[in-house]
Amino acid sequence: MADEPLLARLHFGREDAERDVNDGHGLLLRGGFLPTAAYSAAVAGRKMLIIGRKGSGKSAICMQLMADGAGLAGKLLVTPDETAGEAIRRFEPQGLPGDSAKALIWRYVFAVHAARHLVAHAKDAHRRRPGSVKALVRFLKQNGELDGDRLGDRMAQGVKGLQTSLTLDMFGIKAGLDLAQAPSEGARAQRQLEVVERGVARAFADLGCDAVHEPLLLMVDQLELVWSAEPDSHSMVIGLLLAAKHAASRYGRSVRFLLFLRADIYDSLSFGEGDKFHGDELRIAWTQEALRDLTLARARASTGVELTDGQLWREIFPAAVENEDAPAHVFGRCLPRPRDAIQFLNLCQETAWLTHGRDRITEADVRQAGLQFSAWKLKDLSLEYLVAHPFLKNLFPLFQNAGYVVSRTALRSRFEAAEESLHRLFPAYADALTLSGIIDVLYDVGFLGVRRGNDVVFAGGDDLPVQPHETEFHIHPCFRAALGTTSAIDLRRYEPVVAGDRLVQGNVFGYQSVGVSYTNRDDQLLRELSRACHSVLAQTGRAVTLAQDARDEIAGEIGRVLDDVHVNPAGAAPPFDANDQLLTTAHYFTSLAAQLTASGLTEGAQEVAHRLEEEARRLRRLAGGSYGSGSNSGGI
């Protein structure tokens, strides 16, 4: 309603394109679709394979093409269901290898779809039905393919016909003579299919479709619904690829094919002709800038207001979250795909409007939504790869309640403690459950990034896989809150000294000195403590091989020590025992050094640890004893 607050109308769409098109919001059809490079390439026909992770927008492109598709002669969408998948898996004619057999059934499906299209298209677009089209009508009718929309039924009919005998009299008597000479069941099926494909190609040629209008667009989507890690599923997908390439060649410019495939499915395939498809591949990649553009388009579509980027990210959302630009905070905590961004942004809106009754989103709303979103995504990641990597969920405890910067050394120690249990639970995956194996898997699925130079690289695009010499990994920000890994390294937090904590027989300083005033000696001790802190800070700043987040965290804790020192004005008696302050800090530096050493991080971390140990020893000498001593020695 027009009198509703803007936040109440704000909605970023559904997580899946099918519902986004069909529900009341209809954002994809009302300006909420962002034409990307992948969409442009699909429209132009330059690529046949659109490859992307779950939620990357493959189906959105498909739905948008079905909705507009300007200039195309027709659009057909094939979405296999379990019945169709079972029919494909059952098709194993004698004399044909698995991949080739699956390619035959896919070719049959394409031929039937094209034939059904031609029967209607000849009448509607060309106003005539040449003999070749009439032959297709008879073929479809006599083989039970003229009516019915369920792909599973057509698959079952095709399997039955190809393995026994299709009715092909309408294509001429020579067809029957050719089939009689087939040496095997597989050869017979192949020859029958060739007769059908020739009939379809002849009808396209007789109508002159390729010279008159744009081609028929035939798309296949949601293959993951019938895919598993079994060999026959791999053959089903390989067969689809082989069939599409064959049919594209057979029908020329009259038919164009688009296959939408999940990246993990496509990348798992291995077959001899795989290299022939590289030129047909287009991988969907999203940047933070593109996600920001998509967000704005959907915000405008849902509110009916021509919002500016500044209005969305300054007036509706807070300008910053945790001292970070709000868009960078939000999109940096999503895997780079629309589904994640849509879920996070909708959750922010619901937290502010439905939970707290606000008319704008606050920083607290984004942080609250971020905790729930992180838990969702950690669970979703294990489900996304449940077929390929069923052990994935069992790897997450290796990273809980620690720093999000992880060294290969630290990960080796954690993995060795869990290795026996993992092998017992997943014996079929023992070969993959090695240290290098789990690093590769966690990198490939986007859970871990790898430190390269001054950058942290996550999987995607043309980046190299993890190399054996790479030793520093970062958990993706998307999963950190759910794992309790919100700091770079697992450092003990410095606890400030509280005034009045240490009173010794009425003497707030706890020592006696001759010839040196309390204030002068305290000032010197605190100056030395400040010097030690600055020495560690300088070493940390020079540790360029250490992750910036880790350096910031170390610097933050040392800064807390300095804040404790600076609470006392120069020349004034401190509200705590300066001797004990030095010893407390020395003990903290020692524990910090031990944590850095145990982290197994880069040489820079070890250099900082060495400097911490040096300064801890110096502070103990100045204070005149080991931790817990109240001795007054040190030569000041």
mmCIF file with all atom_site columns, N, CA and C in Angstrom, residues 292 309-330 360-363 366:
data_model
loop_
_atom_site.group_PDB
_atom_site.id
_atom_site.type_symbol
_atom_site.label_atom_id
_atom_site.label_alt_id
_atom_site.label_comp_id
_atom_site.label_asym_id
_atom_site.label_entity_id
_atom_site.label_seq_id
_atom_site.pdbx_PDB_ins_code
_atom_site.Cartn_x
_atom_site.Cartn_y
_atom_site.Cartn_z
_atom_site.occupancy
_atom_site.B_iso_or_equiv
_atom_site.pdbx_formal_charge
_atom_site.auth_seq_id
_atom_site.auth_comp_id
_atom_site.auth_asym_id
_atom_site.auth_atom_id
_atom_site.pdbx_PDB_model_num
ATOM 1  N N  . ARG A 1 292 ? 25.701 -5.329 -5.683 1.00 0.00 ? 292 ARG A N  1
ATOM 2  C CA . ARG A 1 292 ? 25.159 -4.041 -5.231 1.00 0.00 ? 292 ARG A CA 1
ATOM 3  C C  . ARG A 1 292 ? 24.184 -3.487 -6.271 1.00 0.00 ? 292 ARG A C  1
ATOM 4  N N  . ASP A 1 309 ? 21.404 4.814  -4.953 1.00 0.00 ? 309 ASP A N  1
ATOM 5  C CA . ASP A 1 309 ? 22.276 3.965  -4.156 1.00 0.00 ? 309 ASP A CA 1
ATOM 6  C C  . ASP A 1 309 ? 22.494 4.583  -2.774 1.00 0.00 ? 309 ASP A C  1
ATOM 7  N N  . GLY A 1 310 ? 22.635 5.903  -2.733 1.00 0.00 ? 310 GLY A N  1
ATOM 8  C CA . GLY A 1 310 ? 22.843 6.581  -1.460 1.00 0.00 ? 310 GLY A CA 1
ATOM 9  C C  . GLY A 1 310 ? 21.642 6.465  -0.538 1.00 0.00 ? 310 GLY A C  1
ATOM 10 N N  . GLN A 1 311 ? 20.442 6.556  -1.090 1.00 0.00 ? 311 GLN A N  1
ATOM 11 C CA . GLN A 1 311 ? 19.239 6.424  -0.254 1.00 0.00 ? 311 GLN A CA 1
ATOM 12 C C  . GLN A 1 311 ? 19.138 5.028  0.348  1.00 0.00 ? 311 GLN A C  1
ATOM 13 N N  . LEU A 1 312 ? 19.442 4.011  -0.465 1.00 0.00 ? 312 LEU A N  1
ATOM 14 C CA . LEU A 1 312 ? 19.353 2.646  0.031  1.00 0.00 ? 312 LEU A CA 1
ATOM 15 C C  . LEU A 1 312 ? 20.365 2.401  1.136  1.00 0.00 ? 312 LEU A C  1
ATOM 16 N N  . TRP A 1 313 ? 21.617 2.863  0.937  1.00 0.00 ? 313 TRP A N  1
ATOM 17 C CA . TRP A 1 313 ? 22.698 2.532  1.857  1.00 0.00 ? 313 TRP A CA 1
ATOM 18 C C  . TRP A 1 313 ? 23.026 3.636  2.856  1.00 0.00 ? 313 TRP A C  1
ATOM 19 N N  . ARG A 1 314 ? 22.199 4.661  2.931  1.00 0.00 ? 314 ARG A N  1
ATOM 20 C CA . ARG A 1 314 ? 22.390 5.686  3.962  1.00 0.00 ? 314 ARG A CA 1
ATOM 21 C C  . ARG A 1 314 ? 21.108 5.924  4.755  1.00 0.00 ? 314 ARG A C  1
ATOM 22 N N  . GLU A 1 315 ? 19.971 5.844  4.077  1.00 0.00 ? 315 GLU A N  1
ATOM 23 C CA . GLU A 1 315 ? 18.714 6.168  4.734  1.00 0.00 ? 315 GLU A CA 1
ATOM 24 C C  . GLU A 1 315 ? 17.925 4.931  5.164  1.00 0.00 ? 315 GLU A C  1
ATOM 25 N N  . ILE A 1 316 ? 17.967 3.849  4.365  1.00 0.00 ? 316 ILE A N  1
ATOM 26 C CA . ILE A 1 316 ? 17.254 2.627  4.736  1.00 0.00 ? 316 ILE A CA 1
ATOM 27 C C  . ILE A 1 316 ? 18.169 1.708  5.534  1.00 0.00 ? 316 ILE A C  1
ATOM 28 N N  . PHE A 1 317 ? 19.353 1.446  5.012  1.00 0.00 ? 317 PHE A N  1
ATOM 29 C CA . PHE A 1 317 ? 20.382 0.705  5.741  1.00 0.00 ? 317 PHE A CA 1
ATOM 30 C C  . PHE A 1 317 ? 21.302 1.698  6.448  1.00 0.00 ? 317 PHE A C  1
ATOM 31 N N  . PRO A 1 318 ? 21.992 1.272  7.508  1.00 0.00 ? 318 PRO A N  1
ATOM 32 C CA . PRO A 1 318 ? 22.971 2.166  8.139  1.00 0.00 ? 318 PRO A CA 1
ATOM 33 C C  . PRO A 1 318 ? 24.156 2.387  7.206  1.00 0.00 ? 318 PRO A C  1
ATOM 34 N N  . ALA A 1 319 ? 24.828 3.501  7.370  1.00 0.00 ? 319 ALA A N  1
ATOM 35 C CA . ALA A 1 319 ? 25.970 3.808  6.501  1.00 0.00 ? 319 ALA A CA 1
ATOM 36 C C  . ALA A 1 319 ? 27.140 2.877  6.761  1.00 0.00 ? 319 ALA A C  1
ATOM 37 N N  . ALA A 1 320 ? 27.278 2.434  8.007  1.00 0.00 ? 320 ALA A N  1
ATOM 38 C CA . ALA A 1 320 ? 28.419 1.572  8.367  1.00 0.00 ? 320 ALA A CA 1
ATOM 39 C C  . ALA A 1 320 ? 27.970 0.525  9.376  1.00 0.00 ? 320 ALA A C  1
ATOM 40 N N  . VAL A 1 321 ? 28.646 -0.596 9.354  1.00 0.00 ? 321 VAL A N  1
ATOM 41 C CA . VAL A 1 321 ? 28.418 -1.673 10.320 1.00 0.00 ? 321 VAL A CA 1
ATOM 42 C C  . VAL A 1 321 ? 29.782 -2.138 10.805 1.00 0.00 ? 321 VAL A C  1
ATOM 43 N N  . GLU A 1 322 ? 29.986 -2.091 12.120 1.00 0.00 ? 322 GLU A N  1
ATOM 44 C CA . GLU A 1 322 ? 31.267 -2.470 12.714 1.00 0.00 ? 322 GLU A CA 1
ATOM 45 C C  . GLU A 1 322 ? 32.427 -1.737 12.037 1.00 0.00 ? 322 GLU A C  1
ATOM 46 N N  . ASN A 1 323 ? 32.260 -0.437 11.890 1.00 0.00 ? 323 ASN A N  1
ATOM 47 C CA . ASN A 1 323 ? 33.267 0.451  11.309 1.00 0.00 ? 323 ASN A CA 1
ATOM 48 C C  . ASN A 1 323 ? 33.631 0.094  9.868  1.00 0.00 ? 323 ASN A C  1
ATOM 49 N N  . GLU A 1 324 ? 32.719 -0.536 9.168  1.00 0.00 ? 324 GLU A N  1
ATOM 50 C CA . GLU A 1 324 ? 32.932 -0.924 7.780  1.00 0.00 ? 324 GLU A CA 1
ATOM 51 C C  . GLU A 1 324 ? 31.767 -0.408 6.951  1.00 0.00 ? 324 GLU A C  1
ATOM 52 N N  . ASP A 1 325 ? 32.048 0.047  5.734  1.00 0.00 ? 325 ASP A N  1
ATOM 53 C CA . ASP A 1 325 ? 30.987 0.487  4.842  1.00 0.00 ? 325 ASP A CA 1
ATOM 54 C C  . ASP A 1 325 ? 29.924 -0.601 4.752  1.00 0.00 ? 325 ASP A C  1
ATOM 55 N N  . ALA A 1 326 ? 28.646 -0.232 4.915  1.00 0.00 ? 326 ALA A N  1
ATOM 56 C CA . ALA A 1 326 ? 27.575 -1.234 5.035  1.00 0.00 ? 326 ALA A CA 1
ATOM 57 C C  . ALA A 1 326 ? 27.517 -2.208 3.856  1.00 0.00 ? 326 ALA A C  1
ATOM 58 N N  . PRO A 1 327 ? 27.569 -1.743 2.597  1.00 0.00 ? 327 PRO A N  1
ATOM 59 C CA . PRO A 1 327 ? 27.548 -2.719 1.505  1.00 0.00 ? 327 PRO A CA 1
ATOM 60 C C  . PRO A 1 327 ? 28.730 -3.678 1.551  1.00 0.00 ? 327 PRO A C  1
ATOM 61 N N  . ALA A 1 328 ? 29.923 -3.169 1.879  1.00 0.00 ? 328 ALA A N  1
ATOM 62 C CA . ALA A 1 328 ? 31.095 -4.043 1.969  1.00 0.00 ? 328 ALA A CA 1
ATOM 63 C C  . ALA A 1 328 ? 30.915 -5.068 3.084  1.00 0.00 ? 328 ALA A C  1
ATOM 64 N N  . HIS A 1 329 ? 30.310 -4.640 4.194  1.00 0.00 ? 329 HIS A N  1
ATOM 65 C CA . HIS A 1 329 ? 30.067 -5.564 5.307  1.00 0.00 ? 329 HIS A CA 1
ATOM 66 C C  . HIS A 1 329 ? 29.089 -6.653 4.894  1.00 0.00 ? 329 HIS A C  1
ATOM 67 N N  . VAL A 1 330 ? 27.982 -6.272 4.265  1.00 0.00 ? 330 VAL A N  1
ATOM 68 C CA . VAL A 1 330 ? 26.941 -7.239 3.901  1.00 0.00 ? 330 VAL A CA 1
ATOM 69 C C  . VAL A 1 330 ? 27.439 -8.199 2.822  1.00 0.00 ? 330 VAL A C  1
ATOM 70 N N  . ARG A 1 360 ? 13.496 1.893  9.757  1.00 0.00 ? 360 ARG A N  1
ATOM 71 C CA . ARG A 1 360 ? 14.763 1.829  9.048  1.00 0.00 ? 360 ARG A CA 1
ATOM 72 C C  . ARG A 1 360 ? 15.620 0.742  9.703  1.00 0.00 ? 360 ARG A C  1
ATOM 73 N N  . ILE A 1 361 ? 16.605 0.261  8.958  1.00 0.00 ? 361 ILE A N  1
ATOM 74 C CA . ILE A 1 361 ? 17.455 -0.827 9.443  1.00 0.00 ? 361 ILE A CA 1
ATOM 75 C C  . ILE A 1 361 ? 18.647 -0.226 10.179 1.00 0.00 ? 361 ILE A C  1
ATOM 76 N N  . THR A 1 362 ? 18.895 -0.710 11.386 1.00 0.00 ? 362 THR A N  1
ATOM 77 C CA . THR A 1 362 ? 19.997 -0.188 12.190 1.00 0.00 ? 362 THR A CA 1
ATOM 78 C C  . THR A 1 362 ? 21.195 -1.140 12.125 1.00 0.00 ? 362 THR A C  1
ATOM 79 N N  . GLU A 1 363 ? 22.307 -0.676 12.634 1.00 0.00 ? 363 GLU A N  1
ATOM 80 C CA . GLU A 1 363 ? 23.500 -1.521 12.693 1.00 0.00 ? 363 GLU A CA 1
ATOM 81 C C  . GLU A 1 363 ? 23.230 -2.757 13.533 1.00 0.00 ? 363 GLU A C  1
ATOM 82 N N  . VAL A 1 366 ? 21.456 -5.396 11.467 1.00 0.00 ? 366 VAL A N  1
ATOM 83 C CA . VAL A 1 366 ? 22.344 -6.091 10.533 1.00 0.00 ? 366 VAL A CA 1
ATOM 84 C C  . VAL A 1 366 ? 23.182 -7.117 11.277 1.00 0.00 ? 366 VAL A C  1
#
